[in-house]
XYZ file of C-alpha atoms in Angstrom:
723
model
C 39.447 10.951 -207.898
C 41.317 9.996 -205.019
C 40.351 6.438 -205.505
C 41.386 6.583 -209.148
C 44.593 8.394 -208.430
C 45.326 6.073 -205.694
C 44.702 3.141 -207.898
C 46.890 4.313 -210.690
C 49.699 5.040 -208.265
C 49.662 1.641 -206.769
C 49.493 -0.022 -210.115
C 52.634 1.724 -211.505
C 54.973 1.054 -208.592
C 55.501 -2.643 -209.158
C 56.631 -2.098 -212.689
C 59.303 0.275 -211.610
C 60.477 -2.160 -209.134
C 60.688 -4.919 -211.641
C 62.639 -2.739 -214.054
C 65.092 -1.630 -211.486
C 65.634 -5.191 -210.458
C 66.356 -6.223 -214.013
C 68.860 -3.431 -214.459
C 70.646 -4.375 -211.316
C 70.760 -8.016 -212.274
C 72.158 -7.171 -215.685
C 74.786 -4.983 -214.216
C 75.757 -7.561 -211.752
C 76.066 -10.172 -214.445
C 78.194 -7.917 -216.630
C 80.472 -7.153 -213.698
C 80.959 -10.774 -212.943
C 81.661 -11.600 -216.606
C 84.250 -8.839 -216.804
C 85.969 -10.009 -213.667
C 86.026 -13.615 -214.730
C 87.123 -13.047 -218.359
C 89.035 -9.854 -218.685
C 90.864 -9.789 -215.404
C 92.857 -13.007 -216.087
C 93.716 -11.727 -219.589
C 94.886 -8.435 -218.270
C 96.974 -10.157 -215.631
C 98.530 -12.451 -218.206
C 99.383 -9.638 -220.426
C 100.899 -7.668 -217.626
C 103.058 -10.476 -216.546
C 104.377 -11.175 -220.015
C 105.305 -7.525 -220.483
C 107.262 -7.655 -217.240
C 109.456 -10.539 -218.572
C 110.150 -8.728 -221.837
C 110.993 -5.402 -220.131
C 113.307 -6.971 -217.503
C 115.708 -8.730 -219.885
C 116.580 -12.287 -220.549
C 118.501 -12.811 -217.303
C 115.564 -11.619 -215.199
C 112.952 -13.851 -216.617
C 110.948 -15.717 -214.186
C 108.684 -18.019 -216.165
C 110.406 -18.135 -219.471
C 113.178 -20.535 -220.558
C 116.680 -19.814 -219.366
C 119.825 -19.707 -221.447
C 121.072 -23.095 -222.709
C 117.543 -24.562 -222.885
C 117.916 -26.303 -219.415
C 115.075 -26.206 -216.968
C 115.621 -25.226 -213.326
C 114.866 -28.687 -211.934
C 117.033 -30.804 -214.205
C 120.092 -30.549 -212.023
C 118.117 -31.553 -208.986
C 116.669 -34.467 -210.850
C 120.111 -35.615 -211.924
C 121.306 -35.439 -208.304
C 118.346 -37.443 -207.230
C 119.074 -39.994 -209.925
C 122.660 -40.314 -208.812
C 121.485 -40.747 -205.205
C 119.019 -43.363 -206.337
C 121.729 -45.246 -208.206
C 124.045 -45.119 -205.158
C 121.279 -46.330 -202.867
C 120.396 -49.091 -205.291
C 124.016 -50.177 -205.339
C 124.204 -50.262 -201.559
C 120.941 -52.152 -201.436
C 122.331 -54.705 -203.824
C 125.440 -55.091 -201.673
C 123.326 -55.439 -198.544
C 121.138 -57.996 -200.229
C 124.195 -59.961 -201.213
C 125.486 -59.845 -197.659
C 122.055 -60.849 -196.357
C 121.942 -63.833 -198.642
C 125.466 -64.751 -197.604
C 124.510 -64.519 -193.888
C 121.351 -66.532 -194.493
C 123.460 -69.214 -196.043
C 125.833 -69.145 -193.082
C 122.872 -69.366 -190.675
C 121.498 -72.324 -192.582
C 124.857 -74.081 -192.383
C 125.096 -73.352 -188.634
C 121.559 -74.653 -188.092
C 122.564 -77.836 -189.809
C 125.582 -78.103 -187.531
C 123.373 -77.433 -184.446
C 120.962 -80.162 -185.467
C 123.858 -82.521 -185.964
C 125.260 -81.627 -182.515
C 121.875 -82.160 -180.914
C 121.611 -85.562 -182.501
C 125.128 -86.441 -181.343
C 124.307 -85.208 -177.789
C 121.171 -87.347 -177.689
C 123.136 -90.327 -178.910
C 125.835 -89.635 -176.316
C 123.207 -89.407 -173.551
C 121.731 -92.703 -174.553
C 125.175 -94.264 -174.689
C 126.005 -92.784 -171.243
C 122.764 -94.100 -169.762
C 123.488 -97.520 -171.172
C 126.998 -97.369 -169.763
C 125.652 -96.360 -166.349
C 123.220 -99.254 -166.398
C 125.988 -101.603 -167.451
C 128.261 -100.258 -164.684
C 125.470 -100.576 -162.089
C 124.668 -104.107 -163.156
C 128.358 -104.945 -163.140
C 128.752 -103.541 -159.617
C 125.746 -105.504 -158.382
C 127.043 -108.640 -160.063
C 130.458 -108.073 -158.512
C 128.955 -107.600 -155.053
C 126.834 -110.700 -155.476
C 129.807 -112.736 -156.583
C 131.895 -111.402 -153.692
C 129.107 -112.185 -151.237
C 128.679 -115.687 -152.626
C 132.335 -116.514 -153.064
C 133.744 -114.708 -150.027
C 135.545 -117.296 -147.909
C 134.428 -117.357 -144.290
C 137.375 -117.159 -141.962
C 137.479 -119.981 -139.474
C 138.225 -119.262 -135.849
C 141.792 -119.790 -134.730
C 142.638 -123.053 -133.053
C 142.050 -122.841 -129.340
C 145.240 -123.160 -127.337
C 145.177 -124.733 -123.890
C 148.077 -125.113 -121.475
C 149.892 -128.434 -121.668
C 149.798 -128.911 -117.920
C 147.864 -127.423 -115.060
C 150.584 -125.279 -113.612
C 149.529 -122.177 -111.720
C 152.656 -120.297 -112.737
C 151.949 -117.384 -110.377
C 152.686 -117.156 -106.664
C 149.837 -116.999 -104.198
C 148.681 -113.481 -103.348
C 150.097 -111.944 -100.196
C 146.608 -111.326 -98.808
C 143.034 -111.894 -99.813
C 142.511 -108.223 -100.589
C 145.410 -108.113 -103.084
C 143.878 -110.612 -105.520
C 142.804 -109.106 -108.849
C 142.029 -110.480 -112.294
C 145.491 -109.754 -113.676
C 147.167 -111.574 -110.784
C 144.693 -114.321 -109.891
C 142.950 -115.288 -113.124
C 144.454 -117.534 -115.807
C 143.559 -115.912 -119.118
C 145.205 -118.721 -121.092
C 142.204 -120.923 -120.375
C 139.821 -118.310 -121.768
C 140.770 -117.383 -125.351
C 138.682 -114.744 -127.079
C 137.256 -117.367 -129.433
C 136.506 -119.934 -126.740
C 132.839 -119.055 -126.333
C 133.273 -118.848 -122.535
C 132.708 -122.511 -121.535
C 131.717 -122.926 -117.881
C 131.950 -126.082 -115.826
C 129.666 -126.393 -112.795
C 130.550 -128.816 -110.000
C 127.921 -131.290 -108.947
C 126.784 -130.554 -105.393
C 127.111 -134.231 -104.518
C 130.835 -134.179 -105.391
C 131.896 -132.379 -102.182
C 130.975 -133.163 -98.559
C 129.226 -129.924 -97.559
C 126.844 -130.202 -100.536
C 124.467 -132.204 -98.337
C 123.956 -129.179 -96.069
C 122.921 -126.816 -98.893
C 119.288 -125.730 -98.966
C 117.374 -128.185 -101.241
C 115.444 -125.350 -102.914
C 118.674 -123.590 -103.786
C 120.237 -126.780 -105.120
C 117.210 -127.686 -107.221
C 116.791 -124.185 -108.663
C 120.518 -123.941 -109.362
C 120.588 -127.330 -111.111
C 117.623 -126.525 -113.351
C 119.153 -123.192 -114.328
C 122.513 -124.750 -115.146
C 120.896 -127.144 -117.610
C 119.364 -124.334 -119.641
C 122.514 -122.185 -119.907
C 124.283 -122.047 -123.267
C 127.684 -121.526 -121.608
C 127.717 -124.616 -119.386
C 129.848 -127.507 -120.636
C 130.331 -131.051 -119.359
C 133.986 -131.150 -120.396
C 136.119 -129.688 -117.580
C 139.257 -129.915 -119.714
C 138.157 -127.007 -121.921
C 136.378 -124.979 -119.260
C 137.255 -121.340 -118.754
C 135.427 -120.906 -115.438
C 134.631 -123.408 -112.690
C 131.622 -122.691 -110.483
C 131.146 -124.164 -107.024
C 127.844 -123.748 -105.171
C 128.741 -123.279 -101.493
C 125.404 -122.120 -100.038
C 122.952 -121.277 -98.716
C 123.247 -123.830 -95.910
C 120.252 -125.158 -94.074
C 121.713 -124.723 -90.585
C 124.169 -122.109 -89.438
C 127.642 -123.615 -89.068
C 129.273 -123.358 -85.676
C 132.803 -123.604 -84.497
C 132.079 -127.035 -83.019
C 131.042 -128.444 -86.388
C 133.978 -130.459 -87.607
C 132.810 -130.767 -91.227
C 132.205 -127.031 -91.763
C 135.001 -125.554 -89.717
C 137.262 -123.151 -91.626
C 140.148 -125.593 -91.688
C 138.039 -128.531 -92.878
C 136.200 -126.378 -95.422
C 139.509 -125.156 -96.765
C 140.737 -128.737 -97.115
C 137.553 -129.720 -98.932
C 137.972 -126.852 -101.369
C 141.574 -127.822 -102.063
C 140.402 -131.391 -102.659
C 138.180 -130.395 -105.565
C 139.342 -132.220 -108.724
C 140.114 -129.047 -110.712
C 141.190 -126.740 -107.879
C 144.834 -126.942 -109.035
C 146.439 -125.980 -105.706
C 145.237 -122.358 -105.671
C 141.708 -122.362 -107.125
C 142.386 -120.032 -110.030
C 139.468 -119.599 -112.460
C 137.074 -120.812 -109.739
C 133.978 -118.922 -108.589
C 132.414 -119.746 -105.215
C 128.701 -118.870 -105.387
C 126.695 -118.334 -102.218
C 122.983 -117.732 -102.925
C 121.030 -116.268 -99.997
C 117.342 -116.776 -99.277
C 117.345 -115.239 -95.790
C 117.895 -111.743 -94.484
C 120.701 -113.069 -92.264
C 123.054 -115.081 -94.416
C 126.079 -117.122 -93.397
C 129.417 -115.590 -94.248
C 131.330 -118.729 -93.344
C 133.922 -118.029 -96.088
C 135.242 -115.085 -94.068
C 137.968 -117.073 -92.287
C 138.552 -119.482 -95.176
C 141.509 -118.987 -97.505
C 139.979 -119.162 -100.975
C 143.280 -118.611 -102.789
C 142.726 -117.291 -106.302
C 139.059 -118.286 -106.375
C 136.558 -115.450 -106.678
C 133.592 -115.211 -104.311
C 130.038 -114.234 -105.246
C 127.668 -113.666 -102.310
C 125.367 -111.095 -100.718
C 127.338 -110.267 -97.549
C 130.864 -108.863 -97.591
C 133.134 -107.285 -95.036
C 135.383 -104.492 -96.250
C 138.616 -106.381 -95.699
C 137.114 -109.466 -97.298
C 135.734 -107.868 -100.465
C 138.138 -107.620 -103.419
C 137.064 -104.800 -105.688
C 136.881 -105.820 -109.345
C 137.320 -109.509 -108.503
C 134.456 -110.597 -106.223
C 130.767 -110.165 -107.021
C 128.005 -108.790 -104.818
C 124.857 -110.832 -105.484
C 121.210 -110.117 -104.820
C 119.198 -112.450 -102.567
C 117.476 -115.392 -104.207
C 113.873 -114.614 -103.231
C 112.144 -116.637 -105.949
C 114.020 -119.920 -106.039
C 111.793 -122.325 -107.964
C 108.691 -120.223 -108.544
C 108.753 -117.244 -110.861
C 107.098 -113.997 -109.772
C 103.670 -113.250 -111.162
C 104.448 -110.422 -113.533
C 100.755 -109.791 -114.177
C 100.247 -108.820 -110.530
C 103.140 -106.373 -110.426
C 101.730 -102.900 -109.661
C 101.577 -100.455 -112.572
C 104.081 -97.667 -113.114
C 101.455 -94.930 -112.742
C 100.354 -92.896 -110.919
C 103.787 -91.449 -110.351
C 103.203 -90.314 -106.798
C 101.681 -92.671 -104.274
C 100.135 -92.363 -100.834
C 103.389 -92.170 -98.874
C 106.330 -90.034 -99.930
C 108.657 -92.599 -98.370
C 108.391 -95.511 -95.977
C 110.646 -97.553 -93.731
C 109.967 -100.443 -91.383
C 112.769 -101.942 -89.350
C 114.308 -102.500 -85.972
C 117.975 -102.289 -85.096
C 119.115 -105.189 -82.930
C 122.672 -104.936 -81.637
C 122.945 -108.187 -79.698
C 122.047 -110.764 -82.328
C 124.411 -113.701 -82.546
C 126.443 -114.049 -85.720
C 126.402 -117.275 -87.664
C 130.039 -116.955 -88.572
C 132.869 -119.141 -87.404
C 135.294 -117.896 -84.811
C 138.912 -118.491 -85.486
C 142.219 -116.861 -86.269
C 142.937 -114.194 -87.102
C 139.569 -112.899 -85.846
C 135.961 -113.942 -86.105
C 133.433 -111.950 -88.080
C 131.525 -111.178 -84.907
C 134.622 -109.819 -83.186
C 135.606 -107.924 -86.324
C 132.326 -106.044 -86.342
C 132.340 -105.288 -82.619
C 135.818 -103.781 -82.698
C 136.558 -100.176 -83.634
C 132.954 -99.049 -84.174
C 132.585 -96.168 -86.624
C 130.495 -93.069 -86.156
C 126.853 -94.117 -86.007
C 124.275 -91.819 -87.576
C 121.306 -94.084 -86.824
C 120.109 -91.985 -83.864
C 120.207 -88.855 -86.011
C 118.365 -90.712 -88.790
C 115.606 -91.790 -86.404
C 115.147 -88.272 -85.022
C 115.091 -86.645 -88.470
C 112.609 -89.106 -89.965
C 110.282 -88.784 -86.982
C 110.416 -84.999 -87.300
C 109.394 -85.262 -90.967
C 106.554 -87.567 -90.004
C 105.306 -85.195 -87.285
C 105.543 -82.117 -89.531
C 102.627 -83.335 -91.708
C 104.183 -81.679 -94.757
C 104.001 -84.988 -96.562
C 102.479 -88.289 -95.583
C 105.283 -90.677 -94.682
C 105.346 -94.033 -92.937
C 108.279 -94.864 -90.643
C 108.389 -97.545 -87.935
C 111.517 -98.222 -85.927
C 110.016 -100.934 -83.734
C 108.521 -104.098 -85.161
C 105.036 -105.089 -83.985
C 106.091 -108.719 -83.947
C 109.458 -110.316 -83.509
C 111.917 -108.953 -86.090
C 113.646 -111.187 -88.556
C 117.213 -112.269 -87.698
C 119.872 -109.922 -88.988
C 123.547 -109.133 -88.600
C 124.755 -106.837 -85.821
C 124.384 -103.081 -86.516
C 121.950 -103.903 -89.334
C 118.267 -102.983 -89.484
C 116.130 -106.116 -89.222
C 113.059 -106.686 -91.399
C 109.608 -106.440 -89.819
C 106.505 -108.491 -90.557
C 105.799 -110.928 -93.331
C 106.816 -110.373 -96.931
C 103.220 -109.691 -98.085
C 102.780 -107.019 -95.413
C 105.986 -105.270 -96.399
C 105.017 -105.351 -100.074
C 101.628 -103.775 -99.313
C 103.359 -100.834 -97.641
C 105.877 -100.476 -100.471
C 103.112 -100.507 -103.084
C 101.758 -97.329 -101.489
C 105.194 -95.653 -101.242
C 106.899 -93.460 -103.800
C 110.323 -94.008 -102.190
C 111.604 -96.860 -100.035
C 114.414 -96.178 -97.560
C 117.244 -98.689 -97.346
C 119.444 -97.847 -94.355
C 122.854 -99.446 -94.598
C 124.373 -101.129 -91.521
C 125.803 -98.877 -88.847
C 129.177 -100.590 -89.117
C 130.914 -99.128 -92.141
C 133.063 -102.223 -92.496
C 130.005 -104.187 -93.629
C 129.956 -103.046 -97.261
C 127.213 -105.447 -98.400
C 124.540 -107.380 -96.503
C 121.688 -109.691 -97.416
C 119.230 -107.587 -95.402
C 119.864 -104.486 -97.520
C 119.737 -106.616 -100.640
C 116.340 -107.955 -99.561
C 114.976 -104.430 -99.045
C 116.326 -103.355 -102.424
C 114.760 -106.390 -104.114
C 111.310 -105.794 -102.611
C 111.366 -102.075 -103.434
C 112.209 -102.684 -107.078
C 109.657 -105.472 -107.319
C 106.689 -103.220 -106.512
C 107.984 -100.023 -108.123
C 109.139 -98.072 -105.052
C 112.270 -96.070 -105.829
C 115.060 -97.179 -103.441
C 116.846 -94.522 -101.390
C 120.036 -96.037 -99.980
C 121.319 -94.176 -96.921
C 125.035 -94.848 -96.782
C 127.443 -94.282 -99.643
C 129.792 -97.032 -98.436
C 127.343 -99.789 -99.386
C 127.914 -101.927 -102.462
C 124.751 -102.734 -104.380
C 124.468 -105.953 -106.408
C 126.567 -105.915 -109.581
C 127.495 -102.279 -108.877
C 130.486 -102.466 -111.223
C 128.283 -103.087 -114.244
C 124.836 -101.706 -113.424
C 124.313 -97.960 -113.239
C 122.222 -97.848 -110.097
C 122.073 -94.060 -110.221
C 119.430 -94.395 -112.941
C 117.088 -96.383 -110.694
C 118.015 -95.535 -107.083
C 119.276 -92.645 -104.959
C 122.554 -93.013 -103.074
C 122.556 -90.534 -100.186
C 125.313 -90.296 -97.539
C 124.040 -90.608 -93.993
C 125.235 -87.100 -92.966
C 122.743 -85.667 -95.485
C 119.752 -87.144 -93.674
C 118.563 -83.641 -92.726
C 118.329 -82.753 -96.431
C 116.627 -85.965 -97.483
C 113.094 -84.550 -97.414
C 114.093 -81.590 -99.580
C 115.896 -83.893 -102.019
C 112.938 -86.249 -102.451
C 110.454 -83.424 -103.013
C 112.681 -81.744 -105.613
C 112.608 -84.694 -108.032
C 110.245 -84.116 -110.965
C 107.540 -86.525 -112.054
C 109.360 -87.315 -115.295
C 112.479 -88.354 -113.390
C 110.409 -90.399 -110.960
C 108.746 -92.304 -113.776
C 112.064 -92.872 -115.554
C 113.713 -94.208 -112.377
C 110.747 -96.453 -111.602
C 110.741 -97.849 -115.108
C 114.490 -98.430 -114.982
C 114.175 -100.137 -111.609
C 111.507 -102.427 -112.981
C 113.773 -103.347 -115.862
C 116.721 -104.066 -113.557
C 114.615 -106.216 -111.260
C 113.015 -108.153 -114.078
C 116.237 -108.698 -116.036
C 118.856 -109.302 -113.348
C 117.235 -110.070 -109.984
C 113.789 -111.629 -110.362
C 114.436 -115.363 -110.937
C 117.166 -117.940 -110.422
C 117.809 -118.049 -114.157
C 118.319 -114.272 -114.334
C 120.649 -114.333 -111.304
C 122.765 -117.154 -112.728
C 122.878 -115.553 -116.182
C 123.927 -112.250 -114.620
C 126.752 -113.947 -112.702
C 128.090 -115.525 -115.897
C 127.688 -112.319 -117.877
C 129.548 -110.356 -115.192
C 132.531 -112.701 -115.237
C 132.521 -112.896 -119.029
C 132.443 -109.099 -119.297
C 135.288 -108.739 -116.797
C 137.589 -110.919 -118.902
C 136.333 -109.331 -122.178
C 134.986 -112.374 -124.000
C 132.258 -111.723 -126.580
C 128.867 -113.171 -125.781
C 127.653 -116.281 -127.518
C 124.710 -115.936 -129.931
C 121.292 -116.444 -128.440
C 120.060 -119.956 -128.879
C 117.513 -120.089 -131.662
C 114.172 -121.543 -130.674
C 111.335 -122.124 -133.131
C 108.265 -120.062 -132.398
C 104.942 -121.766 -131.861
C 102.737 -121.061 -134.849
C 99.070 -120.370 -134.142
C 96.657 -121.814 -136.724
C 94.288 -119.290 -138.243
C 91.924 -119.058 -141.176
C 91.691 -116.394 -143.851
C 88.451 -114.489 -144.322
C 87.365 -111.860 -146.794
C 89.661 -110.267 -149.312
C 91.479 -107.145 -148.275
C 89.937 -103.830 -149.225
C 86.320 -104.898 -148.712
C 85.957 -103.438 -145.248
C 83.663 -100.392 -145.430
C 85.343 -98.905 -142.384
C 88.683 -98.699 -144.150
C 89.541 -95.356 -145.731
C 89.946 -95.305 -149.508
C 93.494 -94.391 -150.350
C 92.753 -94.046 -154.064
C 95.277 -95.008 -156.716
C 98.305 -94.766 -154.499
C 101.458 -95.620 -156.423
C 103.731 -97.611 -154.156
C 106.432 -98.207 -156.743
C 107.089 -100.952 -159.256
C 106.003 -104.435 -158.269
C 108.808 -106.960 -158.240
C 108.726 -109.343 -161.174
C 111.974 -111.201 -160.619
C 112.211 -114.284 -158.405
C 113.241 -113.821 -154.747
C 116.926 -113.238 -154.190
C 118.744 -114.053 -150.959
C 121.044 -111.362 -149.634
C 124.287 -112.312 -147.851
C 124.212 -112.736 -144.100
C 125.665 -110.053 -141.907
C 129.203 -110.837 -140.756
C 130.899 -108.804 -138.060
C 134.353 -108.982 -136.636
C 134.290 -109.972 -132.998
C 136.716 -107.191 -132.116
C 133.873 -104.700 -132.457
C 131.953 -106.829 -130.019
C 134.810 -106.806 -127.542
C 135.232 -103.058 -127.894
C 131.514 -102.574 -127.318
C 131.194 -104.655 -124.162
C 130.439 -101.782 -121.792
C 127.260 -100.227 -123.054
C 124.051 -99.097 -121.429
C 122.834 -102.637 -120.849
C 120.465 -101.582 -118.136
C 118.612 -99.124 -120.343
C 114.904 -99.950 -120.437
C 113.781 -101.726 -123.570
C 111.473 -99.994 -125.972
C 107.825 -100.914 -126.475
C 108.812 -103.317 -129.254
C 111.494 -105.264 -127.354
C 110.642 -108.696 -128.765
C 113.553 -110.930 -127.911
C 115.188 -111.034 -124.471
C 118.959 -111.165 -124.316
C 121.442 -112.448 -121.824
C 121.715 -110.098 -118.828
C 124.513 -107.580 -119.137
C 125.081 -108.665 -122.731
C 125.151 -105.751 -125.172
C 122.604 -106.037 -127.952
C 124.924 -106.331 -130.914
C 124.152 -107.186 -134.550
C 125.966 -110.495 -134.155
C 123.589 -111.446 -131.356
C 120.427 -109.873 -132.722
C 117.585 -112.011 -133.979
C 117.157 -112.212 -137.724
C 114.045 -113.294 -139.550
C 114.318 -115.184 -142.815
C 111.821 -113.845 -145.301
C 112.546 -116.439 -147.939
C 114.747 -113.828 -149.577
C 117.452 -113.301 -147.006
C 117.783 -112.110 -143.434
C 116.513 -108.838 -142.105
C 117.161 -107.395 -138.645
C 114.073 -106.692 -136.605
C 113.347 -102.993 -136.317
C 115.322 -100.139 -137.814
C 114.763 -98.368 -141.095
C 113.329 -94.978 -141.859
C 110.004 -96.072 -143.298
C 108.636 -95.385 -146.742
C 107.011 -97.740 -149.198
C 108.112 -100.057 -151.947
C 111.692 -99.616 -153.014
C 112.380 -96.896 -150.429
C 111.188 -99.193 -147.638
C 113.402 -102.107 -148.580
C 116.336 -99.735 -149.087
C 115.788 -98.273 -145.617
C 115.891 -101.795 -144.186
C 119.363 -102.356 -145.587
C 118.678 -103.849 -149.012
C 121.552 -103.605 -151.468
C 119.737 -104.454 -154.706
C 116.235 -103.415 -155.823
C 115.038 -106.999 -156.216
C 115.289 -107.844 -152.536
C 112.113 -108.347 -150.540
C 111.315 -107.760 -146.889
C 109.177 -109.180 -144.102
C 106.834 -107.111 -141.946
C 106.847 -108.030 -138.234
C 103.841 -106.814 -136.244
C 103.442 -107.029 -132.466
C 99.900 -107.170 -131.140
C 98.211 -107.519 -127.771
C 94.426 -107.997 -127.668
C 93.787 -105.406 -130.385
C 92.241 -107.565 -133.075
C 90.373 -104.816 -134.927
C 93.451 -102.596 -135.144
C 95.484 -105.582 -136.309
C 93.031 -106.468 -139.067
C 92.984 -102.864 -140.332
C 96.786 -102.741 -140.339
C 96.990 -105.999 -142.276
C 94.529 -104.768 -144.889
C 96.696 -101.725 -145.541
C 99.503 -104.053 -146.616
C 97.489 -105.348 -149.556
C 99.426 -104.829 -152.782
C 102.566 -103.474 -151.105
C 105.532 -104.069 -153.452
C 108.565 -106.071 -152.327
C 106.585 -107.605 -149.436
C 107.318 -111.308 -149.006
C 105.240 -112.192 -145.943
C 103.880 -110.861 -142.678
C 104.822 -112.248 -139.251
C 102.349 -111.422 -136.467
C 103.791 -111.836 -132.955
C 100.813 -112.658 -130.726
C 102.052 -111.173 -127.466
C 99.129 -112.214 -125.271
C 98.424 -115.178 -122.998
C 95.007 -115.521 -124.652
C 94.974 -117.077 -128.134
C 93.149 -115.356 -131.003
C 89.388 -115.689 -131.151
C 88.060 -118.722 -132.974
C 85.734 -116.616 -135.131
C 88.442 -114.140 -136.100
C 88.724 -113.845 -139.891
C 92.114 -112.774 -141.149
C 92.252 -110.678 -144.348
C 93.485 -112.239 -147.547
C 96.245 -109.920 -148.757
C 97.730 -112.307 -151.302
C 100.717 -113.096 -149.055
C 101.254 -115.586 -146.241
C 100.460 -114.315 -142.738
C 102.348 -116.265 -140.056
C 100.989 -115.911 -136.514
C 103.518 -116.895 -133.835
C 103.388 -116.899 -130.057
C 106.497 -116.420 -127.906
């Protein structure tokens, strides 16, 4: 029963569940239908009853009085706003179109202005080119058609009248009182007449070497003339004599010598414009003109007494060591090292009792003049001080106050030379400084012995140290000896060692180089001595120097080899643009013309300044290197001064050299000395250089170029010249 009851119970329960579920689903559906259908209707009805109960003025959703909706007024306002905005937009559009039209018109005007500006620029450029061409044409026409002013006619005096009284004493003679400037116009060219040594009696007693050297030098001078009527200066060679004149010699006594001078054909009673030249070859020279009245004639010699020397009128000369033979410049010791074995050296012996070679006569002989009124002598103090320096061993010095052999003859109170010339030069070659002790007698302002010591010191590169500030060095009025020598007063002998050690190596080298230049230019040969004498007199009377005589250079034959640019050792410069290549034919530029007044105003310059490493052409001693005297090379297109310019290439190069039009060409001058490989490389670099006309190679070597040397072919002529 339980099983049956239990089975019937379990079978009835699902049915109840299903029925209850259906009822609930039906109810839920009905509820949803009522909510979705009847609730909106009820709400609508309720709302409509509210409008009817509230009155017509309180209606919310119904139409208002007058049949006008609530949004009509707003719509009308919006329409009016839209119409106003549309109107403004139309006005703005009209303005925009008007502005666009104005912009278009302005753009047209701008384009027209740009076109007019471009046209104006082209016209201006054309005008500039026309103006430039016109200026060049004008300059060319002026250079071609400029008349060259001829020199004024030279005026000479109608008669040889001195016109001035004789000076009261020999020491009162000066250029303004004793020289006749009327015979030496500025445009005269400084003609010089030299007397023949056979024309006067004492010419037979002159040293043959001096006469021969003097005659050969006179022939090569550009100032010497054979016409005495136009001469500005008359030169008389009075010595050096072979034998010393004595008072017993009738032909060379002061009175006879004075008569012979007055008997010269162009002496003109007082000897104005005459120069008496006494060239010395010995350390003891003859001052036989001391007691001779020379009138207005100037004296040029190596030995002068104080009362005899006329400052600014007479000339102090250097000894003539090399008469006929020139010094071997290849054997001259080098400039370096700066310091040598000895700090300073001196060899000499003071002999007080040597006989003078001068004539005795009124008012007083030279020998008596020197023995009277002796000045304070510092020689003993000098000897003691120099020996003390030598014994101190601070520096190695070489001093000898007693000659090993017999000393050379010298004047009283003067230090005589010791040994032979070669022995003295060997000592000086090892000396940094060379002492030159002036004579103990202060009245002897210049002596041949001191001049000989100065000459030898400069020859081998020893810096001269002159003890005695009263001494007159050769050509002291024109040469700045302070750049090559030391002038120390004798009272400062105790400070000499300190002074010499305080000089720097740079100053030593500069002084040695300057001394070498002075010796080589003014003292070394007979030609340099004679040229210096003429240049000194010409400078004193302010006459411009004559141009250097042109001499053709000796051309060295050579053969061209490979074309330039084929050397593998040469660096490749790439496509280097050197400027436009000249296409017009060569054009000759006008020669340089300079007024001679600039030359006269430029007479006192640093003539003794050492030349640079490219000093190609020597000039007359003491002559300033002026453009009117400078060498010019003709390149086939004009004349170009050697040197100068700031470099560059092409047009810039020719402009830096002084060219005035772009079509001018230039010549390259190259100096070489046994550097063939460097020369060939330099020549190859000139290949294709614009505006280059030719290349001049100055072969500055005694050895000619090698026979197998192949010169590069650069498309231009290469001229090899030897000077």
